[in-house]
Amino acid sequence: RAVGFGFCDAIVLTGQLLFPSLLRWRAAGELAELCRQTGRRDVASRLVAVQRLIRRHLGPTFRGPERFGGWLKGATAIGQQADVWGTLFALWLGVLHAREAEAAARAVANAVRRGTILYQGAVRHVPTDLNANPASAWERTVGVKNNTYQNGAYWHTATGWLLNALGRRDPGLAADVFAELIRHLREQDFRRGEGRQ
C-alpha cells in the first residue's frame, strides 16, 4: 500500500497509482525548466524524457473500463475506481492525449449534469454511480465509513480543477458550478456567527 497524495491517505491503493504519476510528471517538467535556467541541459533532457514516458503510458495504464466513460482509475490493483480528482488533475495538467482528454472532459461534464460528483461546489473522489459497492465509494479504506472523509464526502480541494475542465468544454455549466460554490461559501461564512440567517 502506498499513499501518493495527502487527500487519499485513508484509502488503500496498490499497484501503479494515478495521482503520484501525475505529480511526478509535473515535478519532472518543473525541474527540467529549472535545470534549463541553470545551464544543466543534460539533466533537463533526462527529465523531459521522464515526462514523455509518463505521458505515453498514462492513458493505457489508467484508462478505466468502458462503463467508466472516460474516467481514469485511481490504481491498477486495489482501488480501481473512477478517480474524479485524478482525472480532473490530469486534465488541468494537460498531460492526456487529445482523445483521452476529450473522453475525460465528457465524463466530467456528464457527471456534473447527472449530479454524481458535485455538492455545493465541492467534488467527490468517486462518482456516486461508480462506487466500489453499496457500502463504500472506494474498494478498501483504513477505517473510513461510506460517505465520510475521503470515502464519499465532498471537498472543495478539487473545485478549481473541475471549473477549469468545465470551462474549456461548457462555459455555461462552469458558470453554474461557480455560482453554486459562491452561494455555498456565502451561506457557510463563519464570520456570520452563530444563528445566522
Tab-separated table of C-alpha atoms in Angstrom:
chain	number	residue	atom	x	y	z
A	1	ARG	CA	0.000	0.000	0.000
A	2	ALA	CA	1.187	3.496	-0.796
A	3	VAL	CA	-0.150	6.965	-0.143
A	4	GLY	CA	0.621	9.102	-3.132
A	5	PHE	CA	-1.412	12.196	-2.302
A	6	GLY	CA	-2.438	13.666	1.039
A	7	PHE	CA	-6.141	13.716	0.249
A	8	CYS	CA	-6.225	9.931	-0.212
A	9	ASP	CA	-4.302	8.843	2.894
A	10	ALA	CA	-7.259	6.882	4.306
A	11	ILE	CA	-7.782	4.992	1.039
A	12	VAL	CA	-5.958	1.769	0.175
A	13	LEU	CA	-4.435	1.999	-3.296
A	14	THR	CA	-1.960	-0.544	-4.652
A	15	GLY	CA	-0.193	-1.252	-7.915
A	16	GLN	CA	0.525	1.719	-10.159
A	17	LEU	CA	-1.079	4.888	-8.755
A	18	LEU	CA	-2.608	7.661	-10.862
A	19	PHE	CA	-2.105	10.724	-8.682
A	20	PRO	CA	1.588	10.157	-7.876
A	21	SER	CA	2.208	9.550	-11.587
A	22	LEU	CA	0.661	12.940	-12.330
A	23	LEU	CA	2.684	14.615	-9.579
A	24	ARG	CA	5.856	13.030	-10.933
A	25	TRP	CA	5.039	14.267	-14.455
A	26	ARG	CA	4.534	17.788	-13.153
A	27	ALA	CA	7.648	17.738	-10.964
A	28	ALA	CA	9.787	16.458	-13.842
A	29	GLY	CA	8.624	19.344	-16.019
A	30	GLU	CA	9.231	21.964	-13.347
A	31	LEU	CA	12.664	20.568	-12.529
A	32	ALA	CA	13.530	20.421	-16.229
A	33	GLU	CA	12.740	24.126	-16.523
A	34	LEU	CA	14.936	24.918	-13.501
A	35	CYS	CA	17.753	22.852	-14.994
A	36	ARG	CA	17.473	24.684	-18.321
A	37	GLN	CA	17.628	28.016	-16.493
A	38	THR	CA	20.789	26.957	-14.639
A	39	GLY	CA	22.526	25.562	-17.707
A	40	ARG	CA	22.001	21.880	-16.886
A	41	ARG	CA	20.502	20.955	-20.240
A	42	ASP	CA	21.667	17.327	-19.917
A	43	VAL	CA	19.610	16.852	-16.741
A	44	ALA	CA	16.695	18.772	-18.282
A	45	SER	CA	16.685	16.367	-21.231
A	46	ARG	CA	16.505	13.357	-18.906
A	47	LEU	CA	13.613	14.915	-17.009
A	48	VAL	CA	11.726	15.681	-20.215
A	49	ALA	CA	12.235	12.017	-21.174
A	50	VAL	CA	10.572	11.038	-17.883
A	51	GLN	CA	7.621	13.267	-18.775
A	52	ARG	CA	7.313	11.691	-22.224
A	53	LEU	CA	7.395	8.188	-20.741
A	54	ILE	CA	4.669	9.003	-18.215
A	55	ARG	CA	2.506	10.690	-20.850
A	56	ARG	CA	2.844	7.743	-23.246
A	57	HIS	CA	1.783	5.201	-20.614
A	58	LEU	CA	-0.721	7.221	-18.576
A	59	GLY	CA	-3.806	6.516	-20.707
A	60	PRO	CA	-3.129	2.825	-21.357
A	61	THR	CA	-2.255	2.223	-17.696
A	62	PHE	CA	-5.102	4.133	-16.037
A	63	ARG	CA	-7.911	4.042	-18.609
A	64	GLY	CA	-10.928	2.596	-16.874
A	65	PRO	CA	-13.310	0.047	-18.306
A	66	GLU	CA	-15.868	1.226	-20.861
A	67	ARG	CA	-18.504	1.704	-18.143
A	68	PHE	CA	-16.285	4.482	-16.679
A	69	GLY	CA	-16.963	6.573	-19.775
A	70	GLY	CA	-13.633	8.419	-19.762
A	71	TRP	CA	-12.708	8.475	-16.065
A	72	LEU	CA	-9.191	7.360	-15.191
A	73	LYS	CA	-8.878	4.757	-12.449
A	74	GLY	CA	-7.024	5.588	-9.239
A	75	ALA	CA	-4.808	2.494	-9.197
A	76	THR	CA	-4.110	-0.678	-11.138
A	77	ALA	CA	-4.647	-3.206	-8.300
A	78	ILE	CA	-6.667	-2.269	-5.205
A	79	GLY	CA	-8.538	0.985	-5.848
A	80	GLN	CA	-9.505	0.651	-9.481
A	81	GLN	CA	-12.414	3.038	-9.017
A	82	ALA	CA	-13.068	6.021	-11.254
A	83	ASP	CA	-10.806	8.680	-9.737
A	84	VAL	CA	-12.537	12.035	-10.139
A	85	TRP	CA	-9.772	14.115	-8.570
A	86	GLY	CA	-7.034	12.318	-10.501
A	87	THR	CA	-8.899	12.721	-13.779
A	88	LEU	CA	-9.510	16.417	-13.103
A	89	PHE	CA	-5.863	16.963	-12.196
A	90	ALA	CA	-4.747	15.162	-15.378
A	91	LEU	CA	-6.990	17.445	-17.431
A	92	TRP	CA	-5.689	20.532	-15.640
A	93	LEU	CA	-2.078	19.487	-16.263
A	94	GLY	CA	-2.766	18.846	-19.942
A	95	VAL	CA	-0.942	15.515	-19.753
A	96	LEU	CA	-3.554	13.415	-21.575
A	97	HIS	CA	-3.516	12.812	-25.307
A	98	ALA	CA	-6.332	14.515	-27.230
A	99	ARG	CA	-8.738	11.545	-27.399
A	100	GLU	CA	-8.184	10.645	-23.763
A	101	ALA	CA	-8.682	14.273	-22.718
A	102	GLU	CA	-11.899	14.519	-24.743
A	103	ALA	CA	-13.308	11.348	-23.142
A	104	ALA	CA	-12.327	12.550	-19.660
A	105	ALA	CA	-13.805	16.023	-20.181
A	106	ARG	CA	-17.040	14.483	-21.452
A	107	ALA	CA	-17.189	12.203	-18.372
A	108	VAL	CA	-16.719	15.226	-16.094
A	109	ALA	CA	-19.445	17.304	-17.748
A	110	ASN	CA	-21.868	14.365	-17.849
A	111	ALA	CA	-21.258	13.611	-14.161
A	112	VAL	CA	-21.920	17.239	-13.189
A	113	ARG	CA	-25.175	17.193	-15.165
A	114	ARG	CA	-26.221	13.874	-13.557
A	115	GLY	CA	-25.284	15.107	-10.076
A	116	THR	CA	-22.860	12.274	-9.314
A	117	ILE	CA	-19.692	14.202	-8.319
A	118	LEU	CA	-20.755	17.605	-7.044
A	119	TYR	CA	-22.454	19.110	-3.992
A	120	GLN	CA	-22.494	22.864	-3.362
A	121	GLY	CA	-19.393	23.285	-5.499
A	122	ALA	CA	-17.492	20.518	-3.693
A	123	VAL	CA	-16.181	17.455	-5.509
A	124	ARG	CA	-16.411	13.789	-4.537
A	125	HIS	CA	-13.423	11.450	-5.084
A	126	VAL	CA	-15.535	8.763	-6.840
A	127	PRO	CA	-18.785	9.327	-8.799
A	128	THR	CA	-21.797	8.128	-6.793
A	129	ASP	CA	-22.839	5.832	-9.638
A	130	LEU	CA	-19.404	4.155	-9.748
A	131	ASN	CA	-18.876	3.313	-6.075
A	132	ALA	CA	-16.919	0.103	-5.407
A	133	ASN	CA	-20.003	-1.366	-3.729
A	134	PRO	CA	-23.122	-0.188	-1.837
A	135	ALA	CA	-21.145	0.208	1.400
A	136	SER	CA	-18.082	2.066	0.099
A	137	ALA	CA	-17.021	4.546	-2.573
A	138	TRP	CA	-13.505	3.066	-2.655
A	139	GLU	CA	-12.754	-0.648	-2.668
A	140	ARG	CA	-10.823	-0.553	0.605
A	141	THR	CA	-10.258	2.115	3.240
A	142	VAL	CA	-8.464	2.449	6.549
A	143	GLY	CA	-11.418	2.708	8.917
A	144	VAL	CA	-13.388	5.315	6.968
A	145	LYS	CA	-17.152	4.887	6.754
A	146	ASN	CA	-19.036	5.298	3.497
A	147	ASN	CA	-19.901	8.893	2.561
A	148	THR	CA	-17.446	10.350	5.073
A	149	TYR	CA	-13.996	11.887	4.837
A	150	GLN	CA	-12.227	10.595	1.681
A	151	ASN	CA	-14.675	7.746	1.143
A	152	GLY	CA	-17.547	9.597	-0.474
A	153	ALA	CA	-17.564	13.010	1.197
A	154	TYR	CA	-17.405	16.204	-0.871
A	155	TRP	CA	-14.409	18.563	-0.739
A	156	HIS	CA	-13.650	21.910	-2.346
A	157	THR	CA	-9.980	20.982	-2.886
A	158	ALA	CA	-10.576	19.858	-6.488
A	159	THR	CA	-13.120	22.543	-7.429
A	160	GLY	CA	-10.598	24.674	-9.317
A	161	TRP	CA	-9.591	21.729	-11.498
A	162	LEU	CA	-13.272	20.980	-12.094
A	163	LEU	CA	-14.047	24.563	-13.104
A	164	ASN	CA	-11.060	24.567	-15.455
A	165	ALA	CA	-12.197	21.336	-17.145
A	166	LEU	CA	-15.795	22.526	-17.472
A	167	GLY	CA	-14.778	25.990	-18.652
A	168	ARG	CA	-12.975	24.504	-21.636
A	169	ARG	CA	-15.905	22.299	-22.615
A	170	ASP	CA	-19.044	24.054	-21.393
A	171	PRO	CA	-18.513	27.596	-20.033
A	172	GLY	CA	-22.195	27.890	-19.074
A	173	LEU	CA	-22.013	24.760	-16.930
A	174	ALA	CA	-18.779	26.045	-15.365
A	175	ALA	CA	-20.519	29.330	-14.532
A	176	ASP	CA	-23.401	27.436	-12.889
A	177	VAL	CA	-20.993	25.407	-10.741
A	178	PHE	CA	-19.063	28.546	-9.799
A	179	ALA	CA	-22.290	30.293	-8.791
A	180	GLU	CA	-23.229	27.278	-6.659
A	181	LEU	CA	-19.808	27.409	-4.989
A	182	ILE	CA	-20.147	31.127	-4.214
A	183	ARG	CA	-23.650	30.568	-2.811
A	184	HIS	CA	-22.274	27.849	-0.534
A	185	LEU	CA	-19.342	29.974	0.628
A	186	ARG	CA	-21.602	32.899	1.453
A	187	GLU	CA	-24.073	30.721	3.355
A	188	GLN	CA	-21.333	28.959	5.337
A	189	ASP	CA	-19.178	32.017	6.046
A	190	PHE	CA	-18.074	31.620	9.674
A	191	ARG	CA	-17.932	35.400	10.067
A	192	ARG	CA	-21.727	35.479	10.078
A	193	GLY	CA	-21.654	33.934	13.549
A	194	GLU	CA	-23.969	31.578	15.378
A	195	GLY	CA	-27.642	31.544	14.478
A	196	ARG	CA	-27.049	33.313	11.186
A	197	GLN	CA	-29.877	33.807	8.718
